[in-house]
């Protein structure tokens, strides 16, 4: 497999993992199988365990490995961003519908990454702005039929989650060892989880007991879709500009919707086709614009 093809495959795998994460979270929380705090705790803990085992596997293969090496690849800022994203994401979806939640989340991610890029001196050319606008318009068109007035709390929580994920994505662009960095970041969330658990359950007079199905969904989300998915995402981020990393994530709702067509026998509508072509066209425009800007630099 060529390096370029491998990059495309990894990007698709990461985006599929993001889409699956949203589905698993909604399944667990919408049906009351688990509360948001417990879902987040099981999700991040299972992700940390899975990634630690993968690091051990690297050690068994004779690669240079020590806890110090792994620990140094992550940071507390990245871990805090991951923690805020995961907790805000879970709690926001209790009060937000899927379409509105996705709109707020990815809107905040887009804005955060663009602001970070501009602050770092990475000027976007007009074709990139046009591509971002077209892709986001297609995304809004996709979720428009499901939009309703969001609750203020849900809006704030999902906005915080989007900003945190944007920051986590931005910091992944400087990661030299994506597996170690992701492992370190997940492990660093454990003390944050313990503090959150104590605070939440102290103020919660009637804690909800987690059902077996809810725990299974949370562990699947954490171990596979988050742990492995985020490690793959960190592996490709150094090769992507901020604008491309931002616009690619608008494909996540498209992937989830197409998955419904394939696996849930949902119908292919003109609405879906227009939205998909708009997002894909915007993504392609951003990629072509970034290549042109790189050649002229």
PDB file of N, CA and C in Angstrom, residues 104-199:
ATOM      1  N   UNK A 104     -24.115  22.279  16.115  1.00  0.00           N
ATOM      2  CA  UNK A 104     -23.376  23.076  17.098  1.00  0.00           C
ATOM      3  C   UNK A 104     -21.955  22.553  17.248  1.00  0.00           C
ATOM      4  N   UNK A 105     -21.812  21.225  17.352  1.00  0.00           N
ATOM      5  CA  UNK A 105     -20.491  20.621  17.559  1.00  0.00           C
ATOM      6  C   UNK A 105     -19.539  20.949  16.417  1.00  0.00           C
ATOM      7  N   UNK A 106     -19.943  20.628  15.192  1.00  0.00           N
ATOM      8  CA  UNK A 106     -19.030  20.795  14.064  1.00  0.00           C
ATOM      9  C   UNK A 106     -18.865  22.263  13.676  1.00  0.00           C
ATOM     10  N   UNK A 107     -19.868  23.084  13.971  1.00  0.00           N
ATOM     11  CA  UNK A 107     -19.689  24.516  13.777  1.00  0.00           C
ATOM     12  C   UNK A 107     -18.605  25.060  14.694  1.00  0.00           C
ATOM     13  N   UNK A 108     -18.620  24.622  15.956  1.00  0.00           N
ATOM     14  CA  UNK A 108     -17.600  25.057  16.915  1.00  0.00           C
ATOM     15  C   UNK A 108     -16.221  24.518  16.541  1.00  0.00           C
ATOM     16  N   UNK A 109     -16.173  23.271  16.057  1.00  0.00           N
ATOM     17  CA  UNK A 109     -14.895  22.683  15.631  1.00  0.00           C
ATOM     18  C   UNK A 109     -14.309  23.479  14.471  1.00  0.00           C
ATOM     19  N   UNK A 110     -15.144  23.775  13.471  1.00  0.00           N
ATOM     20  CA  UNK A 110     -14.688  24.549  12.310  1.00  0.00           C
ATOM     21  C   UNK A 110     -14.109  25.889  12.738  1.00  0.00           C
ATOM     22  N   UNK A 111     -14.871  26.609  13.550  1.00  0.00           N
ATOM     23  CA  UNK A 111     -14.455  27.943  13.975  1.00  0.00           C
ATOM     24  C   UNK A 111     -13.158  27.886  14.775  1.00  0.00           C
ATOM     25  N   UNK A 112     -13.054  26.910  15.668  1.00  0.00           N
ATOM     26  CA  UNK A 112     -11.856  26.786  16.507  1.00  0.00           C
ATOM     27  C   UNK A 112     -10.614  26.525  15.671  1.00  0.00           C
ATOM     28  N   UNK A 113     -10.697  25.588  14.734  1.00  0.00           N
ATOM     29  CA  UNK A 113      -9.532  25.249  13.916  1.00  0.00           C
ATOM     30  C   UNK A 113      -9.125  26.403  13.005  1.00  0.00           C
ATOM     31  N   UNK A 114     -10.101  27.104  12.452  1.00  0.00           N
ATOM     32  CA  UNK A 114      -9.777  28.249  11.596  1.00  0.00           C
ATOM     33  C   UNK A 114      -9.112  29.351  12.416  1.00  0.00           C
ATOM     34  N   UNK A 115      -9.644  29.636  13.604  1.00  0.00           N
ATOM     35  CA  UNK A 115      -9.050  30.660  14.470  1.00  0.00           C
ATOM     36  C   UNK A 115      -7.635  30.272  14.874  1.00  0.00           C
ATOM     37  N   UNK A 116      -7.430  28.999  15.234  1.00  0.00           N
ATOM     38  CA  UNK A 116      -6.098  28.540  15.623  1.00  0.00           C
ATOM     39  C   UNK A 116      -5.119  28.672  14.460  1.00  0.00           C
ATOM     40  N   UNK A 117      -5.584  28.355  13.252  1.00  0.00           N
ATOM     41  CA  UNK A 117      -4.714  28.453  12.073  1.00  0.00           C
ATOM     42  C   UNK A 117      -4.322  29.899  11.801  1.00  0.00           C
ATOM     43  N   UNK A 118      -5.289  30.805  11.875  1.00  0.00           N
ATOM     44  CA  UNK A 118      -5.005  32.224  11.629  1.00  0.00           C
ATOM     45  C   UNK A 118      -4.063  32.773  12.692  1.00  0.00           C
ATOM     46  N   UNK A 119      -4.283  32.381  13.951  1.00  0.00           N
ATOM     47  CA  UNK A 119      -3.408  32.835  15.039  1.00  0.00           C
ATOM     48  C   UNK A 119      -1.980  32.333  14.852  1.00  0.00           C
ATOM     49  N   UNK A 120      -1.849  31.164  14.227  1.00  0.00           N
ATOM     50  CA  UNK A 120      -0.518  30.593  13.994  1.00  0.00           C
ATOM     51  C   UNK A 120       0.123  31.136  12.717  1.00  0.00           C
ATOM     52  N   UNK A 121      -0.555  32.057  12.055  1.00  0.00           N
ATOM     53  CA  UNK A 121       0.006  32.660  10.852  1.00  0.00           C
ATOM     54  C   UNK A 121      -0.274  31.899   9.577  1.00  0.00           C
ATOM     55  N   UNK A 122      -1.188  30.919   9.622  1.00  0.00           N
ATOM     56  CA  UNK A 122      -1.519  30.136   8.436  1.00  0.00           C
ATOM     57  C   UNK A 122      -2.713  30.792   7.734  1.00  0.00           C
ATOM     58  N   UNK A 123      -2.422  31.697   6.835  1.00  0.00           N
ATOM     59  CA  UNK A 123      -3.485  32.425   6.147  1.00  0.00           C
ATOM     60  C   UNK A 123      -4.215  31.515   5.157  1.00  0.00           C
ATOM     61  N   UNK A 124      -5.537  31.551   5.208  1.00  0.00           N
ATOM     62  CA  UNK A 124      -6.354  30.785   4.277  1.00  0.00           C
ATOM     63  C   UNK A 124      -6.624  31.633   3.039  1.00  0.00           C
ATOM     64  N   UNK A 125      -6.446  31.030   1.856  1.00  0.00           N
ATOM     65  CA  UNK A 125      -6.745  31.753   0.625  1.00  0.00           C
ATOM     66  C   UNK A 125      -8.256  31.711   0.376  1.00  0.00           C
ATOM     67  N   UNK A 126      -8.711  32.550  -0.554  1.00  0.00           N
ATOM     68  CA  UNK A 126     -10.154  32.703  -0.735  1.00  0.00           C
ATOM     69  C   UNK A 126     -10.834  31.413  -1.182  1.00  0.00           C
ATOM     70  N   UNK A 127     -10.114  30.551  -1.926  1.00  0.00           N
ATOM     71  CA  UNK A 127     -10.711  29.281  -2.346  1.00  0.00           C
ATOM     72  C   UNK A 127     -10.972  28.358  -1.154  1.00  0.00           C
ATOM     73  N   UNK A 128     -10.100  28.427  -0.148  1.00  0.00           N
ATOM     74  CA  UNK A 128     -10.325  27.628   1.058  1.00  0.00           C
ATOM     75  C   UNK A 128     -11.557  28.118   1.813  1.00  0.00           C
ATOM     76  N   UNK A 129     -11.685  29.445   1.919  1.00  0.00           N
ATOM     77  CA  UNK A 129     -12.875  29.998   2.568  1.00  0.00           C
ATOM     78  C   UNK A 129     -14.135  29.585   1.812  1.00  0.00           C
ATOM     79  N   UNK A 130     -14.059  29.619   0.475  1.00  0.00           N
ATOM     80  CA  UNK A 130     -15.207  29.229  -0.343  1.00  0.00           C
ATOM     81  C   UNK A 130     -15.548  27.759  -0.128  1.00  0.00           C
ATOM     82  N   UNK A 131     -14.517  26.896  -0.120  1.00  0.00           N
ATOM     83  CA  UNK A 131     -14.744  25.475   0.103  1.00  0.00           C
ATOM     84  C   UNK A 131     -15.340  25.193   1.469  1.00  0.00           C
ATOM     85  N   UNK A 132     -14.819  25.850   2.498  1.00  0.00           N
ATOM     86  CA  UNK A 132     -15.359  25.692   3.849  1.00  0.00           C
ATOM     87  C   UNK A 132     -16.822  26.124   3.900  1.00  0.00           C
ATOM     88  N   UNK A 133     -17.127  27.231   3.230  1.00  0.00           N
ATOM     89  CA  UNK A 133     -18.499  27.745   3.233  1.00  0.00           C
ATOM     90  C   UNK A 133     -19.451  26.791   2.523  1.00  0.00           C
ATOM     91  N   UNK A 134     -19.033  26.283   1.354  1.00  0.00           N
ATOM     92  CA  UNK A 134     -19.879  25.352   0.597  1.00  0.00           C
ATOM     93  C   UNK A 134     -20.104  24.064   1.380  1.00  0.00           C
ATOM     94  N   UNK A 135     -19.036  23.517   1.961  1.00  0.00           N
ATOM     95  CA  UNK A 135     -19.153  22.277   2.724  1.00  0.00           C
ATOM     96  C   UNK A 135     -20.050  22.468   3.942  1.00  0.00           C
ATOM     97  N   UNK A 136     -19.878  23.583   4.645  1.00  0.00           N
ATOM     98  CA  UNK A 136     -20.696  23.820   5.839  1.00  0.00           C
ATOM     99  C   UNK A 136     -22.154  24.065   5.457  1.00  0.00           C
ATOM    100  N   UNK A 137     -22.375  24.742   4.317  1.00  0.00           N
ATOM    101  CA  UNK A 137     -23.745  24.950   3.842  1.00  0.00           C
ATOM    102  C   UNK A 137     -24.415  23.610   3.530  1.00  0.00           C
ATOM    103  N   UNK A 138     -23.666  22.694   2.905  1.00  0.00           N
ATOM    104  CA  UNK A 138     -24.202  21.364   2.634  1.00  0.00           C
ATOM    105  C   UNK A 138     -24.505  20.603   3.906  1.00  0.00           C
ATOM    106  N   UNK A 139     -23.644  20.768   4.904  1.00  0.00           N
ATOM    107  CA  UNK A 139     -23.852  20.128   6.201  1.00  0.00           C
ATOM    108  C   UNK A 139     -25.112  20.669   6.878  1.00  0.00           C
ATOM    109  N   UNK A 140     -25.284  22.001   6.859  1.00  0.00           N
ATOM    110  CA  UNK A 140     -26.482  22.614   7.444  1.00  0.00           C
ATOM    111  C   UNK A 140     -27.728  22.134   6.708  1.00  0.00           C
ATOM    112  N   UNK A 141     -27.640  22.049   5.385  1.00  0.00           N
ATOM    113  CA  UNK A 141     -28.770  21.572   4.583  1.00  0.00           C
ATOM    114  C   UNK A 141     -29.131  20.132   4.951  1.00  0.00           C
ATOM    115  N   UNK A 142     -28.117  19.321   5.262  1.00  0.00           N
ATOM    116  CA  UNK A 142     -28.362  17.926   5.637  1.00  0.00           C
ATOM    117  C   UNK A 142     -29.164  17.829   6.927  1.00  0.00           C
ATOM    118  N   UNK A 143     -28.769  18.609   7.938  1.00  0.00           N
ATOM    119  CA  UNK A 143     -29.401  18.481   9.260  1.00  0.00           C
ATOM    120  C   UNK A 143     -30.602  19.407   9.430  1.00  0.00           C
ATOM    121  N   UNK A 144     -30.855  20.289   8.449  1.00  0.00           N
ATOM    122  CA  UNK A 144     -31.907  21.300   8.575  1.00  0.00           C
ATOM    123  C   UNK A 144     -33.281  20.727   8.935  1.00  0.00           C
ATOM    124  N   UNK A 145     -33.716  19.621   8.313  1.00  0.00           N
ATOM    125  CA  UNK A 145     -35.057  19.113   8.634  1.00  0.00           C
ATOM    126  C   UNK A 145     -35.211  18.643  10.078  1.00  0.00           C
ATOM    127  N   UNK A 146     -34.106  18.361  10.759  1.00  0.00           N
ATOM    128  CA  UNK A 146     -34.190  17.833  12.127  1.00  0.00           C
ATOM    129  C   UNK A 146     -33.948  18.903  13.181  1.00  0.00           C
ATOM    130  N   UNK A 147     -33.743  20.152  12.745  1.00  0.00           N
ATOM    131  CA  UNK A 147     -33.385  21.195  13.702  1.00  0.00           C
ATOM    132  C   UNK A 147     -34.600  21.664  14.491  1.00  0.00           C
ATOM    133  N   UNK A 148     -34.359  21.926  15.764  1.00  0.00           N
ATOM    134  CA  UNK A 148     -35.356  22.538  16.636  1.00  0.00           C
ATOM    135  C   UNK A 148     -34.615  23.486  17.565  1.00  0.00           C
ATOM    136  N   UNK A 149     -35.353  24.286  18.295  1.00  0.00           N
ATOM    137  CA  UNK A 149     -34.700  25.241  19.194  1.00  0.00           C
ATOM    138  C   UNK A 149     -33.952  24.487  20.289  1.00  0.00           C
ATOM    139  N   UNK A 150     -32.635  24.718  20.413  1.00  0.00           N
ATOM    140  CA  UNK A 150     -31.860  23.984  21.419  1.00  0.00           C
ATOM    141  C   UNK A 150     -32.043  24.577  22.806  1.00  0.00           C
ATOM    142  N   UNK A 151     -31.857  23.753  23.829  1.00  0.00           N
ATOM    143  CA  UNK A 151     -31.832  24.273  25.192  1.00  0.00           C
ATOM    144  C   UNK A 151     -30.536  25.051  25.384  1.00  0.00           C
ATOM    145  N   UNK A 152     -30.567  26.054  26.245  1.00  0.00           N
ATOM    146  CA  UNK A 152     -29.382  26.877  26.468  1.00  0.00           C
ATOM    147  C   UNK A 152     -28.243  26.036  27.028  1.00  0.00           C
ATOM    148  N   UNK A 153     -28.562  25.156  27.979  1.00  0.00           N
ATOM    149  CA  UNK A 153     -27.526  24.316  28.586  1.00  0.00           C
ATOM    150  C   UNK A 153     -26.912  23.389  27.549  1.00  0.00           C
ATOM    151  N   UNK A 154     -27.759  22.764  26.730  1.00  0.00           N
ATOM    152  CA  UNK A 154     -27.255  21.871  25.693  1.00  0.00           C
ATOM    153  C   UNK A 154     -26.385  22.603  24.697  1.00  0.00           C
ATOM    154  N   UNK A 155     -26.795  23.821  24.326  1.00  0.00           N
ATOM    155  CA  UNK A 155     -26.013  24.634  23.393  1.00  0.00           C
ATOM    156  C   UNK A 155     -24.636  24.949  23.966  1.00  0.00           C
ATOM    157  N   UNK A 156     -24.592  25.375  25.225  1.00  0.00           N
ATOM    158  CA  UNK A 156     -23.319  25.730  25.860  1.00  0.00           C
ATOM    159  C   UNK A 156     -22.413  24.509  25.972  1.00  0.00           C
ATOM    160  N   UNK A 157     -22.973  23.380  26.407  1.00  0.00           N
ATOM    161  CA  UNK A 157     -22.168  22.170  26.587  1.00  0.00           C
ATOM    162  C   UNK A 157     -21.606  21.671  25.261  1.00  0.00           C
ATOM    163  N   UNK A 158     -22.425  21.672  24.208  1.00  0.00           N
ATOM    164  CA  UNK A 158     -21.948  21.174  22.923  1.00  0.00           C
ATOM    165  C   UNK A 158     -20.952  22.147  22.296  1.00  0.00           C
ATOM    166  N   UNK A 159     -21.131  23.440  22.539  1.00  0.00           N
ATOM    167  CA  UNK A 159     -20.154  24.415  22.055  1.00  0.00           C
ATOM    168  C   UNK A 159     -18.809  24.196  22.735  1.00  0.00           C
ATOM    169  N   UNK A 160     -18.826  23.990  24.049  1.00  0.00           N
ATOM    170  CA  UNK A 160     -17.589  23.695  24.779  1.00  0.00           C
ATOM    171  C   UNK A 160     -16.943  22.419  24.255  1.00  0.00           C
ATOM    172  N   UNK A 161     -17.779  21.407  23.971  1.00  0.00           N
ATOM    173  CA  UNK A 161     -17.259  20.147  23.434  1.00  0.00           C
ATOM    174  C   UNK A 161     -16.599  20.373  22.077  1.00  0.00           C
ATOM    175  N   UNK A 162     -17.220  21.191  21.230  1.00  0.00           N
ATOM    176  CA  UNK A 162     -16.661  21.471  19.912  1.00  0.00           C
ATOM    177  C   UNK A 162     -15.352  22.235  19.977  1.00  0.00           C
ATOM    178  N   UNK A 163     -15.291  23.243  20.849  1.00  0.00           N
ATOM    179  CA  UNK A 163     -14.053  24.004  21.019  1.00  0.00           C
ATOM    180  C   UNK A 163     -12.946  23.094  21.551  1.00  0.00           C
ATOM    181  N   UNK A 164     -13.294  22.253  22.533  1.00  0.00           N
ATOM    182  CA  UNK A 164     -12.304  21.339  23.114  1.00  0.00           C
ATOM    183  C   UNK A 164     -11.792  20.347  22.075  1.00  0.00           C
ATOM    184  N   UNK A 165     -12.692  19.813  21.250  1.00  0.00           N
ATOM    185  CA  UNK A 165     -12.256  18.870  20.216  1.00  0.00           C
ATOM    186  C   UNK A 165     -11.416  19.568  19.152  1.00  0.00           C
ATOM    187  N   UNK A 166     -11.773  20.795  18.827  1.00  0.00           N
ATOM    188  CA  UNK A 166     -10.957  21.559  17.889  1.00  0.00           C
ATOM    189  C   UNK A 166      -9.546  21.766  18.413  1.00  0.00           C
ATOM    190  N   UNK A 167      -9.429  22.084  19.703  1.00  0.00           N
ATOM    191  CA  UNK A 167      -8.116  22.265  20.319  1.00  0.00           C
ATOM    192  C   UNK A 167      -7.347  20.948  20.359  1.00  0.00           C
ATOM    193  N   UNK A 168      -8.054  19.847  20.688  1.00  0.00           N
ATOM    194  CA  UNK A 168      -7.409  18.530  20.723  1.00  0.00           C
ATOM    195  C   UNK A 168      -6.896  18.151  19.329  1.00  0.00           C
ATOM    196  N   UNK A 169      -7.683  18.440  18.308  1.00  0.00           N
ATOM    197  CA  UNK A 169      -7.269  18.177  16.933  1.00  0.00           C
ATOM    198  C   UNK A 169      -6.055  19.022  16.555  1.00  0.00           C
ATOM    199  N   UNK A 170      -6.080  20.292  16.905  1.00  0.00           N
ATOM    200  CA  UNK A 170      -4.972  21.191  16.584  1.00  0.00           C
ATOM    201  C   UNK A 170      -3.677  20.701  17.212  1.00  0.00           C
ATOM    202  N   UNK A 171      -3.728  20.285  18.452  1.00  0.00           N
ATOM    203  CA  UNK A 171      -2.518  19.828  19.136  1.00  0.00           C
ATOM    204  C   UNK A 171      -2.012  18.507  18.558  1.00  0.00           C
ATOM    205  N   UNK A 172      -2.904  17.749  17.923  1.00  0.00           N
ATOM    206  CA  UNK A 172      -2.481  16.507  17.295  1.00  0.00           C
ATOM    207  C   UNK A 172      -1.598  16.719  16.084  1.00  0.00           C
ATOM    208  N   UNK A 173      -1.607  17.925  15.520  1.00  0.00           N
ATOM    209  CA  UNK A 173      -0.801  18.207  14.339  1.00  0.00           C
ATOM    210  C   UNK A 173       0.691  18.211  14.654  1.00  0.00           C
ATOM    211  N   UNK A 174       1.053  18.360  15.939  1.00  0.00           N
ATOM    212  CA  UNK A 174       2.471  18.379  16.319  1.00  0.00           C
ATOM    213  C   UNK A 174       2.893  17.058  16.954  1.00  0.00           C
ATOM    214  N   UNK A 175       2.034  16.051  16.870  1.00  0.00           N
ATOM    215  CA  UNK A 175       2.330  14.764  17.501  1.00  0.00           C
ATOM    216  C   UNK A 175       3.292  13.951  16.637  1.00  0.00           C
ATOM    217  N   UNK A 176       4.425  13.550  17.239  1.00  0.00           N
ATOM    218  CA  UNK A 176       5.410  12.745  16.515  1.00  0.00           C
ATOM    219  C   UNK A 176       5.107  11.254  16.636  1.00  0.00           C
ATOM    220  N   UNK A 177       4.513  10.851  17.766  1.00  0.00           N
ATOM    221  CA  UNK A 177       4.181   9.449  18.009  1.00  0.00           C
ATOM    222  C   UNK A 177       2.707   9.375  18.406  1.00  0.00           C
ATOM    223  N   UNK A 178       1.822   9.247  17.418  1.00  0.00           N
ATOM    224  CA  UNK A 178       0.381   9.359  17.676  1.00  0.00           C
ATOM    225  C   UNK A 178      -0.165   8.346  18.672  1.00  0.00           C
ATOM    226  N   UNK A 179       0.305   7.094  18.615  1.00  0.00           N
ATOM    227  CA  UNK A 179      -0.193   6.081  19.542  1.00  0.00           C
ATOM    228  C   UNK A 179       0.183   6.432  20.975  1.00  0.00           C
ATOM    229  N   UNK A 180       1.434   6.804  21.186  1.00  0.00           N
ATOM    230  CA  UNK A 180       1.894   7.155  22.527  1.00  0.00           C
ATOM    231  C   UNK A 180       1.201   8.424  23.024  1.00  0.00           C
ATOM    232  N   UNK A 181       1.049   9.414  22.144  1.00  0.00           N
ATOM    233  CA  UNK A 181       0.405  10.671  22.539  1.00  0.00           C
ATOM    234  C   UNK A 181      -1.045  10.433  22.948  1.00  0.00           C
ATOM    235  N   UNK A 182      -1.770   9.635  22.151  1.00  0.00           N
ATOM    236  CA  UNK A 182      -3.171   9.352  22.465  1.00  0.00           C
ATOM    237  C   UNK A 182      -3.284   8.570  23.763  1.00  0.00           C
ATOM    238  N   UNK A 183      -2.387   7.596  23.961  1.00  0.00           N
ATOM    239  CA  UNK A 183      -2.391   6.820  25.202  1.00  0.00           C
ATOM    240  C   UNK A 183      -2.153   7.713  26.404  1.00  0.00           C
ATOM    241  N   UNK A 184      -1.137   8.558  26.312  1.00  0.00           N
ATOM    242  CA  UNK A 184      -0.819   9.460  27.413  1.00  0.00           C
ATOM    243  C   UNK A 184      -1.982  10.394  27.721  1.00  0.00           C
ATOM    244  N   UNK A 185      -2.619  10.910  26.692  1.00  0.00           N
ATOM    245  CA  UNK A 185      -3.746  11.822  26.902  1.00  0.00           C
ATOM    246  C   UNK A 185      -4.922  11.114  27.566  1.00  0.00           C
ATOM    247  N   UNK A 186      -5.219   9.894  27.130  1.00  0.00           N
ATOM    248  CA  UNK A 186      -6.313   9.137  27.737  1.00  0.00           C
ATOM    249  C   UNK A 186      -6.006   8.811  29.194  1.00  0.00           C
ATOM    250  N   UNK A 187      -4.776   8.386  29.476  1.00  0.00           N
ATOM    251  CA  UNK A 187      -4.401   8.046  30.852  1.00  0.00           C
ATOM    252  C   UNK A 187      -4.480   9.281  31.747  1.00  0.00           C
ATOM    253  N   UNK A 188      -4.099  10.421  31.224  1.00  0.00           N
ATOM    254  CA  UNK A 188      -4.149  11.664  32.007  1.00  0.00           C
ATOM    255  C   UNK A 188      -5.574  12.085  32.351  1.00  0.00           C
ATOM    256  N   UNK A 189      -6.562  11.576  31.617  1.00  0.00           N
ATOM    257  CA  UNK A 189      -7.945  11.934  31.950  1.00  0.00           C
ATOM    258  C   UNK A 189      -8.458  11.188  33.177  1.00  0.00           C
ATOM    259  N   UNK A 190      -7.764  10.132  33.610  1.00  0.00           N
ATOM    260  CA  UNK A 190      -8.262   9.314  34.725  1.00  0.00           C
ATOM    261  C   UNK A 190      -8.444  10.126  36.006  1.00  0.00           C
ATOM    262  N   UNK A 191      -7.438  10.896  36.479  1.00  0.00           N
ATOM    263  CA  UNK A 191      -7.690  11.707  37.683  1.00  0.00           C
ATOM    264  C   UNK A 191      -8.794  12.739  37.478  1.00  0.00           C
ATOM    265  N   UNK A 192      -8.923  13.259  36.264  1.00  0.00           N
ATOM    266  CA  UNK A 192     -10.004  14.200  35.977  1.00  0.00           C
ATOM    267  C   UNK A 192     -11.358  13.499  36.070  1.00  0.00           C
ATOM    268  N   UNK A 193     -11.407  12.250  35.597  1.00  0.00           N
ATOM    269  CA  UNK A 193     -12.635  11.463  35.687  1.00  0.00           C
ATOM    270  C   UNK A 193     -13.018  11.194  37.132  1.00  0.00           C
ATOM    271  N   UNK A 194     -12.036  10.863  37.951  1.00  0.00           N
ATOM    272  CA  UNK A 194     -12.309  10.572  39.362  1.00  0.00           C
ATOM    273  C   UNK A 194     -12.867  11.803  40.072  1.00  0.00           C
ATOM    274  N   UNK A 195     -12.288  12.962  39.802  1.00  0.00           N
ATOM    275  CA  UNK A 195     -12.792  14.197  40.411  1.00  0.00           C
ATOM    276  C   UNK A 195     -14.210  14.496  39.937  1.00  0.00           C
ATOM    277  N   UNK A 196     -14.450  14.319  38.634  1.00  0.00           N
ATOM    278  CA  UNK A 196     -15.785  14.567  38.095  1.00  0.00           C
ATOM    279  C   UNK A 196     -16.798  13.598  38.689  1.00  0.00           C
ATOM    280  N   UNK A 197     -16.391  12.342  38.854  1.00  0.00           N
ATOM    281  CA  UNK A 197     -17.279  11.324  39.421  1.00  0.00           C
ATOM    282  C   UNK A 197     -17.697  11.698  40.837  1.00  0.00           C
ATOM    283  N   UNK A 198     -16.738  12.131  41.644  1.00  0.00           N
ATOM    284  CA  UNK A 198     -17.038  12.518  43.024  1.00  0.00           C
ATOM    285  C   UNK A 198     -17.983  13.715  43.069  1.00  0.00           C
ATOM    286  N   UNK A 199     -17.711  14.708  42.237  1.00  0.00           N
ATOM    287  CA  UNK A 199     -18.540  15.922  42.236  1.00  0.00           C
ATOM    288  C   UNK A 199     -19.954  15.625  41.756  1.00  0.00           C
TER     289      UNK A 199
END
